JSON list of C-alpha atoms in Angstrom, two decimals:
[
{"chain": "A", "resi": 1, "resn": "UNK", "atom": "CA", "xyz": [150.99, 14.13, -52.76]},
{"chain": "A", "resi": 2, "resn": "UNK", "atom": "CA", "xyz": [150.97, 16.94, -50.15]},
{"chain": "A", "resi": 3, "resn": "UNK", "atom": "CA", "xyz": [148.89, 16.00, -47.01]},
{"chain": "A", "resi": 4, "resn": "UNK", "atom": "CA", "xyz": [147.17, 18.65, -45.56]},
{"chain": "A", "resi": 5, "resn": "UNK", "atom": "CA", "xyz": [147.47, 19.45, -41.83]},
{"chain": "A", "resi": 6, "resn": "UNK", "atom": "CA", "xyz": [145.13, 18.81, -39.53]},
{"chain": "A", "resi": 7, "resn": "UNK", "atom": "CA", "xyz": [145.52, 19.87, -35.57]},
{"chain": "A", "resi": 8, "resn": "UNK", "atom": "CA", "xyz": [147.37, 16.74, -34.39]},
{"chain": "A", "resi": 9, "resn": "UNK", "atom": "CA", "xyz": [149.98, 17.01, -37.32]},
{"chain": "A", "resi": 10, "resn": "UNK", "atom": "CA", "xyz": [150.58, 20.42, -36.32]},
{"chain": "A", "resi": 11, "resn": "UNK", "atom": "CA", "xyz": [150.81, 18.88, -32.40]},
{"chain": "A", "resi": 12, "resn": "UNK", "atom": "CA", "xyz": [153.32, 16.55, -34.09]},
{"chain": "A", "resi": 13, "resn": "UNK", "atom": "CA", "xyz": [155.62, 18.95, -35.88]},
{"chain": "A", "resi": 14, "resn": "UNK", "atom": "CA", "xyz": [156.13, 20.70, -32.89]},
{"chain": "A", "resi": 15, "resn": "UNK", "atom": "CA", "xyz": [156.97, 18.09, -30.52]},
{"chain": "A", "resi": 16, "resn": "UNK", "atom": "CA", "xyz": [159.50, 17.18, -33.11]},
{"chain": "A", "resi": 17, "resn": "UNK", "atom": "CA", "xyz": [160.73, 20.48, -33.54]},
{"chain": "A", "resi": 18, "resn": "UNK", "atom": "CA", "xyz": [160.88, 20.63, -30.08]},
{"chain": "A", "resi": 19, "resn": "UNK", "atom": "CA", "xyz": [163.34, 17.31, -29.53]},
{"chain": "A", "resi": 20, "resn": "UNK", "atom": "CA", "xyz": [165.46, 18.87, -32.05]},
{"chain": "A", "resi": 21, "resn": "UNK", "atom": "CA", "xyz": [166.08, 21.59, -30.35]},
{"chain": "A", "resi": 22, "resn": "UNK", "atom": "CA", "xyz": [168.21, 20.17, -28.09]},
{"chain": "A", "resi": 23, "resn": "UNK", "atom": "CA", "xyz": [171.22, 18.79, -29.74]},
{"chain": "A", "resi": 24, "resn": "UNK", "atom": "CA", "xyz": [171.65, 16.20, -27.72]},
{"chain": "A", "resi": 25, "resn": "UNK", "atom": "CA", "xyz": [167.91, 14.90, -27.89]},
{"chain": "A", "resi": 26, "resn": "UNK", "atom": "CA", "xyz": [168.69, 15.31, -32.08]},
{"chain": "A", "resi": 27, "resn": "UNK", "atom": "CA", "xyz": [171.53, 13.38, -31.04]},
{"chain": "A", "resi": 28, "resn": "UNK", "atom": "CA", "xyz": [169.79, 10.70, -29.79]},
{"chain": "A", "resi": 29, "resn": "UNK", "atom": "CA", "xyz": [166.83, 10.27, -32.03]},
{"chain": "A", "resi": 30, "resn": "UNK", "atom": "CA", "xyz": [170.13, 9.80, -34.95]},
{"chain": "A", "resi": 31, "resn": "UNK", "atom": "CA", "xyz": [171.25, 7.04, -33.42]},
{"chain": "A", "resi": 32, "resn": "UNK", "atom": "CA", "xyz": [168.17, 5.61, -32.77]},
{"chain": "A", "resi": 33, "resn": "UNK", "atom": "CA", "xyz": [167.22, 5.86, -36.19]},
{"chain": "A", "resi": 34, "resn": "UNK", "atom": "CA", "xyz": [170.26, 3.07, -36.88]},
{"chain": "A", "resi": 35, "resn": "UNK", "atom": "CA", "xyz": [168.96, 0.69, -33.99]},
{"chain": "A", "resi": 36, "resn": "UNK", "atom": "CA", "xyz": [167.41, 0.53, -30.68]},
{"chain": "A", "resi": 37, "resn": "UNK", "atom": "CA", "xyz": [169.83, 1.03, -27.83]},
{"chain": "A", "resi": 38, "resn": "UNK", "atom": "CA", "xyz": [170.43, 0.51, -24.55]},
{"chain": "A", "resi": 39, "resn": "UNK", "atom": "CA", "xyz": [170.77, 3.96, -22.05]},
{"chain": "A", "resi": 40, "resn": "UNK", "atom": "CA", "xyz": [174.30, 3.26, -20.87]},
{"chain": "A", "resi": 41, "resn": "UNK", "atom": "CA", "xyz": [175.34, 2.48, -24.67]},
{"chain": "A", "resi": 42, "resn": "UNK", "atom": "CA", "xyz": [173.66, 5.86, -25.79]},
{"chain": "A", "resi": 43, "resn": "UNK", "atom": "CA", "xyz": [175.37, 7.60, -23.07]},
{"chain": "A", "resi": 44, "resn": "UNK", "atom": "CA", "xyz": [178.92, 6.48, -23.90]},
{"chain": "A", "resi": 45, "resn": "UNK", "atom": "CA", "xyz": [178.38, 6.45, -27.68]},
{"chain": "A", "resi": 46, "resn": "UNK", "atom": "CA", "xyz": [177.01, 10.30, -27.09]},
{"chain": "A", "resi": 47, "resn": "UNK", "atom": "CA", "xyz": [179.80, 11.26, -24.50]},
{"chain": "A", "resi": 48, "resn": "UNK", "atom": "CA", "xyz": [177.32, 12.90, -21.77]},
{"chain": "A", "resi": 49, "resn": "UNK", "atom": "CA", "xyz": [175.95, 11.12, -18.49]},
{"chain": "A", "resi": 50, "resn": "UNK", "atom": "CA", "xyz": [173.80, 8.60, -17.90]},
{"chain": "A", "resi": 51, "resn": "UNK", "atom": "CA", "xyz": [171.30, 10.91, -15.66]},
{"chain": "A", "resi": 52, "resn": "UNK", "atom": "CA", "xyz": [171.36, 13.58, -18.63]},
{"chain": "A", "resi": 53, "resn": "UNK", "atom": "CA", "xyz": [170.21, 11.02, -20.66]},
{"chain": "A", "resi": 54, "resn": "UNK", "atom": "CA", "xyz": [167.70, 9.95, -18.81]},
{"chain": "A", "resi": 55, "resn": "UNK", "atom": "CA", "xyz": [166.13, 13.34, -18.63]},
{"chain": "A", "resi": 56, "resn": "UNK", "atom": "CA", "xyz": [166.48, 13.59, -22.54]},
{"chain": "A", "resi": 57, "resn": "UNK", "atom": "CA", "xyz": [165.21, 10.33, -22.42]},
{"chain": "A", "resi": 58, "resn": "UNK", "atom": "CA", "xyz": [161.93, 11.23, -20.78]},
{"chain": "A", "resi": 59, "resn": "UNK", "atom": "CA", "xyz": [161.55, 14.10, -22.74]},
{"chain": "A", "resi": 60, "resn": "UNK", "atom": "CA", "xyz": [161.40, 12.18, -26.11]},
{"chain": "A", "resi": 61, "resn": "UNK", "atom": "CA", "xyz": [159.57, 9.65, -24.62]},
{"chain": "A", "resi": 62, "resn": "UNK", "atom": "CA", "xyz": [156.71, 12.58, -23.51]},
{"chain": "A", "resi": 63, "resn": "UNK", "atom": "CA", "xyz": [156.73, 13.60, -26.72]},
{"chain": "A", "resi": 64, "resn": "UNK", "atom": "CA", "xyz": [155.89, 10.31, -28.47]},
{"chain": "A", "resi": 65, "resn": "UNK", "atom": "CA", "xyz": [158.67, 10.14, -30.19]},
{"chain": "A", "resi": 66, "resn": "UNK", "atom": "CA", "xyz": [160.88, 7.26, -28.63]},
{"chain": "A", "resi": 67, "resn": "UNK", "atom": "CA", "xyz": [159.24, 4.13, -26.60]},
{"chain": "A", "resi": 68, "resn": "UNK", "atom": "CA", "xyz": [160.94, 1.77, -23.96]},
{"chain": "A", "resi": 69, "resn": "UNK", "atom": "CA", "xyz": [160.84, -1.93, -24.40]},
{"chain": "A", "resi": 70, "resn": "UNK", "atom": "CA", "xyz": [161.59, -4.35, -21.81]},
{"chain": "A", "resi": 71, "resn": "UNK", "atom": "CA", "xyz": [164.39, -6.77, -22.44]},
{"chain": "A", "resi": 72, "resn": "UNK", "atom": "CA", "xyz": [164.31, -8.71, -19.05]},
{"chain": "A", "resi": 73, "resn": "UNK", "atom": "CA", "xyz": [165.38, -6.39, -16.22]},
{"chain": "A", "resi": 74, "resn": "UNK", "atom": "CA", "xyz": [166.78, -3.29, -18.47]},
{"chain": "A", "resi": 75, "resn": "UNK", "atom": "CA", "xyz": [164.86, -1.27, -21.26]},
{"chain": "A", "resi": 76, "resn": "UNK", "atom": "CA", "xyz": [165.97, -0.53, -24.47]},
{"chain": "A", "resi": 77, "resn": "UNK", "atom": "CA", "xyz": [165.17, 2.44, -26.32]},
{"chain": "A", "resi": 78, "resn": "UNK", "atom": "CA", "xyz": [163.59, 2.54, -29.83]},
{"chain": "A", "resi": 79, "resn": "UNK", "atom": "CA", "xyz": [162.04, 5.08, -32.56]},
{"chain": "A", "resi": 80, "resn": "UNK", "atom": "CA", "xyz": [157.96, 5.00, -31.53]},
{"chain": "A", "resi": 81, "resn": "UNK", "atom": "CA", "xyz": [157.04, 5.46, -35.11]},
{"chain": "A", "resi": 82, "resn": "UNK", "atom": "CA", "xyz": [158.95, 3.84, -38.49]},
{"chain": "A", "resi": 83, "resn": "UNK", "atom": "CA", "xyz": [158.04, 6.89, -40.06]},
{"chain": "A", "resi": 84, "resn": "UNK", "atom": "CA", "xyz": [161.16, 8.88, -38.31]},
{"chain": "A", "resi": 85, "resn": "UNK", "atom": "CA", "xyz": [163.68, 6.86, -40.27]},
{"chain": "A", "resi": 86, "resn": "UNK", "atom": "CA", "xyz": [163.04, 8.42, -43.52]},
{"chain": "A", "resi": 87, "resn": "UNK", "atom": "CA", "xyz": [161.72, 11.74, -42.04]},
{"chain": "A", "resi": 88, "resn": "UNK", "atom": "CA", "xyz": [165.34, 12.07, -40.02]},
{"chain": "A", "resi": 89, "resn": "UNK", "atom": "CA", "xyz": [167.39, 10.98, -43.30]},
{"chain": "A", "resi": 90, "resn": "UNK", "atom": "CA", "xyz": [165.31, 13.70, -45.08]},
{"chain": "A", "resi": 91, "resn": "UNK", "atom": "CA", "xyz": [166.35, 16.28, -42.55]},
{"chain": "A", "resi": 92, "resn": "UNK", "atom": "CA", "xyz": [170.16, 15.11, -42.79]},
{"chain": "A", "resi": 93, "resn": "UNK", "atom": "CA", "xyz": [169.50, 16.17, -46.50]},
{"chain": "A", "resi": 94, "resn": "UNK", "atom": "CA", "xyz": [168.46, 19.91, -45.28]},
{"chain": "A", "resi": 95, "resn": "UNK", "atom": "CA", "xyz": [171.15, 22.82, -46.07]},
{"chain": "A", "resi": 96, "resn": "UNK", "atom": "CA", "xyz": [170.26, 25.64, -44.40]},
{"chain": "A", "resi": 97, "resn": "UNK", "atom": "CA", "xyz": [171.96, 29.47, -44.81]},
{"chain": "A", "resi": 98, "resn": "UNK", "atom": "CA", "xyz": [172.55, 30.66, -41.37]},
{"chain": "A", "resi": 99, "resn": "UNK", "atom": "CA", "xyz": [173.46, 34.61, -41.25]},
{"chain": "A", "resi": 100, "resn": "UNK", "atom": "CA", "xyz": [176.00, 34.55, -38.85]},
{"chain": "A", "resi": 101, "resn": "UNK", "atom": "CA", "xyz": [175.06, 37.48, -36.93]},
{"chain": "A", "resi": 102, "resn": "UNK", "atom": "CA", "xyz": [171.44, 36.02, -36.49]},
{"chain": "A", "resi": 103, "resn": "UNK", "atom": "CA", "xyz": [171.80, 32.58, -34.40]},
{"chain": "A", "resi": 104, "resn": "UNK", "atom": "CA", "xyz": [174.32, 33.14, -32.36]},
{"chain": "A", "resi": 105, "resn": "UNK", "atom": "CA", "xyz": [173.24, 30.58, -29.51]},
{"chain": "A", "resi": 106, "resn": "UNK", "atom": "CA", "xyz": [170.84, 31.40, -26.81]},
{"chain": "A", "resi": 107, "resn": "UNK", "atom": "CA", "xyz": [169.98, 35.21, -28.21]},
{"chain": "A", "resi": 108, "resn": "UNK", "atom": "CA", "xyz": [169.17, 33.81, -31.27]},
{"chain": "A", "resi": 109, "resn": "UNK", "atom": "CA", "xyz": [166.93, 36.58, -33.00]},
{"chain": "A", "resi": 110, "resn": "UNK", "atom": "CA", "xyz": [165.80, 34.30, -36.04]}
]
């Protein structure tokens, strides 16, 4: 069954496409998909700063796709919808054919 998309599910893709755009927000919403995580445990397990994460943090977290739980005096981070489980494995699934010349980094003209 194909859904068909409406406004907000276009709104949706994009804010998704745009978390994945930064490899170390794709990073983050991978291990998420595992288990909810502390900051400082993403941070080591992802080899970049704390403060970096935060930002990517906030980021994914404007874009509806993580949410911050209490747990006493820290937060712990967490997928906001069950839906990106499956919808991330599917991804991992994705081949893609790059032409090398094409996306080359930041002049990518894809």
């Amino acid at each position: 069954m194909t859904l068909t998309a409406s406004p907000t599910h276009t709104a949706a893709v994009a804010r998704l496409g745009h978390a994945l755009s930064d490899s170390t927000r794709a990073s983050i919403l991978l291990a998420l998909r595992e288990e909810p995580a502390y900051p400082s445990d993403l941070a080591e397990q992802l080899g970049v700063s704390r403060q970096l994460l935060s930002n990517h943090l906030a980021c994914l977290r404007g874009c509806g796709l993580v949410e911050s739980i209490q747990d006493g005096r820290r937060s712990r981070y967490q997928l906001a919808d069950p839906h990106l489980v499956p919808a991330l494995d599917a991804l991992l699934q994705v081949v893609l054919v790059v032409e090398p010349d094409c996306c080359d980094g930041e002049g990518c003209t894809c």
